[in-house]
Amino acid sequence: MLRFPLLLLASFLVASAARSQIQPQALPEFASARPLAAPAMRPYGVGTDARLVFDGQQFLVAFSDSRYGDQDVLGSRYDRRGEPLDQQAFPITATYLLDSLPISIWNGTDYAVFSQTMMLGTFRVRVSRDGVVSSAGDPLPAVYEYAVDGAWNGSQYCVAFLNSAQLTLRFFDATLGEAGTAAIDSASEAVQNAAVATDGRNFLVVWETEKAGDQGGVYALVVDDRGKALSGRQTLAVEAASDGTYTIPRFTPVISWNGSRYLVAWATPTAVKATFVSPAGSATDSFAIPAKPFAGSVATAWDGLAHLITWSDRNTYEVSGALASSTGALLDSFDLGTAAMRAAAASNGDLFLVLAGTDRFAVHSTGATRFERLGASTTAYAAQTDASITAGAQNLLTAWAENGNVYASRMAPDGSALDGSGILLGRGWNGISTASSGDVHAVAWSDSASTRMARVTSAGEVLDPGGAVIADSSGSVVTAGGHALMAAAVVPASKLPTYLFNILAGRVAPTGTSPAPVPVATNVVVKQLQALVETGDGFALLWQQDLDPECISPRCKRFAERLMFLTDTGSVTRDIVLPFNSTGFVGAASDETGILVAGRSNGTLVTERIAFDGTAAPVVTSAIVVPGIRGSLVARTGGFQLFVDWNGPAMLVLDDSGRAIAPLKTLRSTGTLGAAVRAFGSTWMTWLDGWIPLPNAHPGGITRGFVQVIPQTVGRRRAAPSL
């Protein structure tokens, strides 16, 4: 588990170009700081390896995700109706390494959870009905072995483990003490997945193997509580497991016991298939459920009347389900209307509880209502990341990513939040950029497939719910405001795999539909878009070009800093190649007469002043060492203000030529997310992060955003440029 206590940045010396010493000055911890937004429990999913069980009174799901920084195994309980008993998931296995692949089993008294920890092995943990976790000792010594499924027959656990495509059964007593092993003969075929179930005495083991080409096999074997085979190996299927896209089997077989025989289900490229297996190991009554290609990641459960089978489409991840009787008759099929790589299902005898991604469903085998959405699978406080802040005529707007969504909050001049826990703009998580023009703010970001923008008025109205698509690919995006709003984004130059890109730019209308962005550079290798600034009658785009895309070594890698002057409609009027090669980007800013560009070259701060007519002043190479840079460069009253991220945020004031004129100011922060800064009136409004402990005795914490108000007291004053 990552742990980042709040640390004051270590003081360091920087010097101006004249070699005069500039001492860092630490600002008070969160002086005048206010929370970016009210803390809120956001909907959270249960990952792709969730295991759900019912204990006769309540449900427990064990799952793994990275909600607290690195991958942990967590648990959450639900009552008989499927309503959460834990507002915040509790830790089951939360080490400093990657914890994943949990399985959960009920033994009549408590739960057993097995999970794999990278480089350590498999942990065995007992969880009480009250959610109290107790360890069963050191991890099992086989580091590369992990549990895939298991069952309790009343006296013993039988747990299937995979290790280098070999299947081994391990047995444990009620205290999770080791009680023996048995190897499964897979006929020299590589085992990919396995499942285990019990009839209360013996165990049924099902596994899939990889065969030549795209073929795979599904096999079954009945064993006793010592692993002795009680039946011959049954071949349930040998068929294509791939449509050509996938090269190894993905049947993902699962098992449910209905009191008299087992149902075994698995996915194929054309259907979800199932067969019944008797306690003696005989396979009978096979059937198929038509599925949109390509089905995968199956789950199953029994409620006393019917078997539920769920599966996810491998392309869209849409979750579907079907109900089958104890004789194999298909009773119904349906789509749950959500997306998840894999669902988890269990039954209390009255309903099936299904957890799929961020959604929680009750599925009924009887009655007029087949399924109903109950709410979020789990909820959690989420870290706030990728901040950006902008100043409009009436207020400021801060945007950030939280749990896979982009939120925004308007800020008053004193730094207080005006929108509670934030305004949801849409799905996305990186590349957030903000700008303002008058009473309209613009927020741009990327999701997994596109670049989007949403406009927010100073009154808090979202003009583009979900975000309007401004580029049909995910990539870097920058925005600028002032006399107008402008955005620039990167898209691939071809639908074929390529390292060539086009840069699009276009004006954003304050209301109504914005014109489509136009290409301003084509078939270029773009490392990143760096800044977009106003020039009075147009805009200037700073971006970094990769001159050696086939070179991966720093010794031969060359970049060029490009500054393009654009009209409001996106026409390029000038294209300047800057004379320095920035290896660590800070940004660019403009005032009434020109642009200042800052970056890192050979470990030190470099700046260059460029007039709006394209003429450039000599590069200023300071003696200020900046080993790490990310953030923004802002021009407002009192000279140019530079934000430098050196293991945390620090602020430096530069004069018009780019020379430091005031002591460096460090901000107290975890330094994990960087920050953003914007001027508003006579103060700097700075977004920075703080470390907040988690509830439920979890050993970690999350980063939350704060807005800090810093008076502009350094440098000469001049009129601020129009917004």
mmCIF file of C-alpha atoms in Angstrom, residues 481-668:
data_model
loop_
_atom_site.group_PDB
_atom_site.id
_atom_site.type_symbol
_atom_site.label_atom_id
_atom_site.label_comp_id
_atom_site.label_asym_id
_atom_site.label_seq_id
_atom_site.Cartn_x
_atom_site.Cartn_y
_atom_site.Cartn_z
ATOM 1 C CA GLY A 481 -9.556 31.729 -23.223
ATOM 2 C CA GLY A 482 -9.711 35.479 -23.280
ATOM 3 C CA HIS A 483 -11.496 37.291 -26.091
ATOM 4 C CA ALA A 484 -12.676 33.826 -27.226
ATOM 5 C CA LEU A 485 -12.382 30.151 -26.373
ATOM 6 C CA MET A 486 -10.051 27.900 -28.363
ATOM 7 C CA ALA A 487 -9.107 24.212 -28.175
ATOM 8 C CA ALA A 488 -6.438 22.079 -29.850
ATOM 9 C CA ALA A 489 -6.225 18.270 -29.875
ATOM 10 C CA VAL A 490 -4.180 15.467 -31.419
ATOM 11 C CA VAL A 491 -5.597 12.679 -33.630
ATOM 12 C CA PRO A 492 -3.869 9.860 -35.557
ATOM 13 C CA ALA A 493 -3.101 10.730 -39.167
ATOM 14 C CA SER A 494 -4.432 7.345 -40.298
ATOM 15 C CA LYS A 495 -6.741 4.599 -39.063
ATOM 16 C CA LEU A 496 -3.827 2.220 -39.547
ATOM 17 C CA PRO A 497 -1.231 1.880 -36.763
ATOM 18 C CA THR A 498 1.086 4.857 -37.156
ATOM 19 C CA TYR A 499 3.205 7.297 -35.177
ATOM 20 C CA LEU A 500 2.111 10.191 -37.402
ATOM 21 C CA PHE A 501 -0.523 12.571 -36.069
ATOM 22 C CA ASN A 502 -2.573 15.566 -37.070
ATOM 23 C CA ILE A 503 -3.127 18.548 -34.789
ATOM 24 C CA LEU A 504 -6.627 20.013 -34.886
ATOM 25 C CA ALA A 505 -7.630 23.423 -33.559
ATOM 26 C CA GLY A 506 -10.880 25.314 -33.507
ATOM 27 C CA ARG A 507 -12.863 28.011 -31.794
ATOM 28 C CA VAL A 508 -15.353 27.033 -29.124
ATOM 29 C CA ALA A 509 -18.623 28.931 -29.346
ATOM 30 C CA PRO A 510 -19.862 30.245 -25.949
ATOM 31 C CA THR A 511 -23.333 28.930 -26.797
ATOM 32 C CA GLY A 512 -24.795 26.654 -29.442
ATOM 33 C CA THR A 513 -22.749 24.414 -31.722
ATOM 34 C CA SER A 514 -19.043 25.040 -32.171
ATOM 35 C CA PRO A 515 -17.456 24.810 -35.625
ATOM 36 C CA ALA A 516 -15.507 21.641 -36.375
ATOM 37 C CA PRO A 517 -11.776 21.958 -35.599
ATOM 38 C CA VAL A 518 -9.430 22.229 -38.576
ATOM 39 C CA PRO A 519 -5.950 20.726 -39.116
ATOM 40 C CA VAL A 520 -3.097 23.074 -38.245
ATOM 41 C CA ALA A 521 -0.357 20.450 -38.675
ATOM 42 C CA THR A 522 -0.529 17.114 -40.507
ATOM 43 C CA ASN A 523 1.570 13.946 -40.579
ATOM 44 C CA VAL A 524 3.847 15.033 -37.734
ATOM 45 C CA VAL A 525 5.212 13.103 -34.757
ATOM 46 C CA VAL A 526 3.770 14.830 -31.707
ATOM 47 C CA LYS A 527 5.240 14.159 -28.299
ATOM 48 C CA GLN A 528 2.679 16.373 -26.592
ATOM 49 C CA LEU A 529 0.659 19.535 -26.882
ATOM 50 C CA GLN A 530 2.027 21.859 -24.239
ATOM 51 C CA ALA A 531 0.110 25.120 -24.091
ATOM 52 C CA LEU A 532 -2.399 27.300 -25.917
ATOM 53 C CA VAL A 533 -2.345 31.020 -25.077
ATOM 54 C CA GLU A 534 -4.149 34.158 -26.223
ATOM 55 C CA THR A 535 -2.298 36.669 -28.398
ATOM 56 C CA GLY A 536 -4.839 39.508 -28.434
ATOM 57 C CA ASP A 537 -6.298 38.862 -31.892
ATOM 58 C CA GLY A 538 -5.662 35.115 -32.004
ATOM 59 C CA PHE A 539 -3.881 32.292 -30.212
ATOM 60 C CA ALA A 540 -0.470 30.614 -30.073
ATOM 61 C CA LEU A 541 -0.018 26.851 -29.766
ATOM 62 C CA LEU A 542 3.121 25.414 -28.169
ATOM 63 C CA TRP A 543 3.844 21.775 -28.932
ATOM 64 C CA GLN A 544 6.786 19.422 -28.904
ATOM 65 C CA GLN A 545 7.774 17.539 -32.064
ATOM 66 C CA ASP A 546 9.663 14.251 -31.976
ATOM 67 C CA LEU A 547 12.368 14.443 -34.657
ATOM 68 C CA ASP A 548 13.586 10.858 -34.154
ATOM 69 C CA PRO A 549 10.504 8.673 -33.606
ATOM 70 C CA GLU A 550 12.396 5.448 -34.273
ATOM 71 C CA CYS A 551 15.058 6.234 -31.685
ATOM 72 C CA ILE A 552 14.359 5.023 -28.150
ATOM 73 C CA SER A 553 17.665 5.966 -26.595
ATOM 74 C CA PRO A 554 18.132 9.378 -24.912
ATOM 75 C CA ARG A 555 21.464 9.655 -26.703
ATOM 76 C CA CYS A 556 19.896 9.983 -30.117
ATOM 77 C CA LYS A 557 16.504 11.400 -29.187
ATOM 78 C CA ARG A 558 15.857 14.910 -30.505
ATOM 79 C CA PHE A 559 12.848 17.156 -30.024
ATOM 80 C CA ALA A 560 11.835 20.522 -31.374
ATOM 81 C CA GLU A 561 9.734 23.114 -29.576
ATOM 82 C CA ARG A 562 7.224 24.548 -32.063
ATOM 83 C CA LEU A 563 5.175 27.712 -31.550
ATOM 84 C CA MET A 564 2.303 28.232 -34.006
ATOM 85 C CA PHE A 565 0.383 31.495 -34.222
ATOM 86 C CA LEU A 566 -3.264 30.888 -35.119
ATOM 87 C CA THR A 567 -6.231 33.015 -36.057
ATOM 88 C CA ASP A 568 -9.553 32.482 -34.299
ATOM 89 C CA THR A 569 -10.582 30.179 -37.159
ATOM 90 C CA GLY A 570 -7.467 28.006 -36.924
ATOM 91 C CA SER A 571 -5.413 29.388 -39.802
ATOM 92 C CA VAL A 572 -1.659 29.291 -39.186
ATOM 93 C CA THR A 573 -0.028 32.719 -39.638
ATOM 94 C CA ARG A 574 3.448 31.924 -38.271
ATOM 95 C CA ASP A 575 5.286 28.747 -37.271
ATOM 96 C CA ILE A 576 8.423 29.218 -35.171
ATOM 97 C CA VAL A 577 10.937 26.581 -34.079
ATOM 98 C CA LEU A 578 12.330 27.627 -30.699
ATOM 99 C CA PRO A 579 16.117 27.435 -30.279
ATOM 100 C CA PHE A 580 16.156 25.279 -27.143
ATOM 101 C CA ASN A 581 15.306 21.614 -26.648
ATOM 102 C CA SER A 582 13.123 21.333 -23.570
ATOM 103 C CA THR A 583 13.423 18.001 -21.796
ATOM 104 C CA GLY A 584 10.943 18.987 -19.109
ATOM 105 C CA PHE A 585 7.993 21.128 -20.137
ATOM 106 C CA VAL A 586 6.572 23.915 -17.990
ATOM 107 C CA GLY A 587 4.462 25.944 -20.378
ATOM 108 C CA ALA A 588 3.761 29.276 -21.970
ATOM 109 C CA ALA A 589 1.852 32.408 -21.050
ATOM 110 C CA SER A 590 1.062 35.741 -22.653
ATOM 111 C CA ASP A 591 0.597 39.320 -21.523
ATOM 112 C CA GLU A 592 -0.273 42.463 -23.453
ATOM 113 C CA THR A 593 2.840 42.447 -25.660
ATOM 114 C CA GLY A 594 4.075 38.909 -26.089
ATOM 115 C CA ILE A 595 4.586 35.349 -24.947
ATOM 116 C CA LEU A 596 6.948 33.823 -22.440
ATOM 117 C CA VAL A 597 7.880 30.151 -22.942
ATOM 118 C CA ALA A 598 9.578 28.182 -20.162
ATOM 119 C CA GLY A 599 11.076 24.727 -20.053
ATOM 120 C CA ARG A 600 13.924 22.633 -18.737
ATOM 121 C CA SER A 601 17.125 22.138 -20.690
ATOM 122 C CA ASN A 602 20.091 20.235 -19.297
ATOM 123 C CA GLY A 603 18.471 20.267 -15.874
ATOM 124 C CA THR A 604 18.107 24.051 -15.573
ATOM 125 C CA LEU A 605 15.292 26.498 -16.228
ATOM 126 C CA VAL A 606 15.275 28.147 -19.677
ATOM 127 C CA THR A 607 12.899 30.860 -20.859
ATOM 128 C CA GLU A 608 12.362 32.823 -24.047
ATOM 129 C CA ARG A 609 10.329 35.954 -24.729
ATOM 130 C CA ILE A 610 8.544 36.077 -28.114
ATOM 131 C CA ALA A 611 6.670 39.119 -29.433
ATOM 132 C CA PHE A 612 3.322 38.737 -31.154
ATOM 133 C CA ASP A 613 4.998 39.527 -34.481
ATOM 134 C CA GLY A 614 7.121 36.406 -34.098
ATOM 135 C CA THR A 615 10.409 38.053 -33.187
ATOM 136 C CA ALA A 616 12.233 36.325 -30.358
ATOM 137 C CA ALA A 617 14.480 37.686 -27.650
ATOM 138 C CA PRO A 618 17.598 35.737 -26.621
ATOM 139 C CA VAL A 619 17.027 32.626 -24.555
ATOM 140 C CA VAL A 620 17.522 33.131 -20.818
ATOM 141 C CA THR A 621 19.309 30.168 -19.242
ATOM 142 C CA SER A 622 19.101 30.482 -15.484
ATOM 143 C CA ALA A 623 21.109 28.727 -12.807
ATOM 144 C CA ILE A 624 17.892 27.433 -11.269
ATOM 145 C CA VAL A 625 18.060 23.654 -11.164
ATOM 146 C CA VAL A 626 14.690 22.021 -11.851
ATOM 147 C CA PRO A 627 15.017 18.220 -11.832
ATOM 148 C CA GLY A 628 11.269 17.764 -12.192
ATOM 149 C CA ILE A 629 8.777 19.996 -13.988
ATOM 150 C CA ARG A 630 5.081 19.829 -14.648
ATOM 151 C CA GLY A 631 2.465 22.486 -14.235
ATOM 152 C CA SER A 632 1.683 25.865 -15.721
ATOM 153 C CA LEU A 633 3.105 29.277 -16.467
ATOM 154 C CA VAL A 634 0.756 32.199 -15.850
ATOM 155 C CA ALA A 635 1.019 35.895 -16.732
ATOM 156 C CA ARG A 636 -0.985 38.369 -14.681
ATOM 157 C CA THR A 637 -0.235 41.311 -12.376
ATOM 158 C CA GLY A 638 3.218 41.513 -10.875
ATOM 159 C CA GLY A 639 5.166 39.828 -13.664
ATOM 160 C CA PHE A 640 5.022 36.234 -14.804
ATOM 161 C CA GLN A 641 4.316 33.586 -12.210
ATOM 162 C CA LEU A 642 5.905 30.176 -12.761
ATOM 163 C CA PHE A 643 4.726 26.971 -11.129
ATOM 164 C CA VAL A 644 7.456 24.343 -10.788
ATOM 165 C CA ASP A 645 6.832 20.794 -9.589
ATOM 166 C CA TRP A 646 9.925 19.524 -7.811
ATOM 167 C CA ASN A 647 8.697 16.560 -5.756
ATOM 168 C CA GLY A 648 5.821 18.871 -4.984
ATOM 169 C CA PRO A 649 4.588 22.318 -6.015
ATOM 170 C CA ALA A 650 6.708 25.440 -5.840
ATOM 171 C CA MET A 651 6.083 28.960 -7.186
ATOM 172 C CA LEU A 652 8.567 31.359 -8.741
ATOM 173 C CA VAL A 653 7.984 34.904 -10.035
ATOM 174 C CA LEU A 654 9.756 35.919 -13.252
ATOM 175 C CA ASP A 655 10.135 39.324 -14.865
ATOM 176 C CA ASP A 656 9.152 40.038 -18.465
ATOM 177 C CA SER A 657 12.411 38.592 -19.783
ATOM 178 C CA GLY A 658 12.036 35.362 -17.825
ATOM 179 C CA ARG A 659 14.504 36.084 -15.013
ATOM 180 C CA ALA A 660 13.600 35.210 -11.433
ATOM 181 C CA ILE A 661 12.884 38.344 -9.382
ATOM 182 C CA ALA A 662 11.596 36.913 -6.102
ATOM 183 C CA PRO A 663 12.314 34.051 -3.733
ATOM 184 C CA LEU A 664 10.929 30.646 -4.598
ATOM 185 C CA LYS A 665 7.837 29.712 -2.605
ATOM 186 C CA THR A 666 7.202 26.081 -1.785
ATOM 187 C CA LEU A 667 3.753 24.721 -1.039
ATOM 188 C CA ARG A 668 3.091 22.011 1.474
#
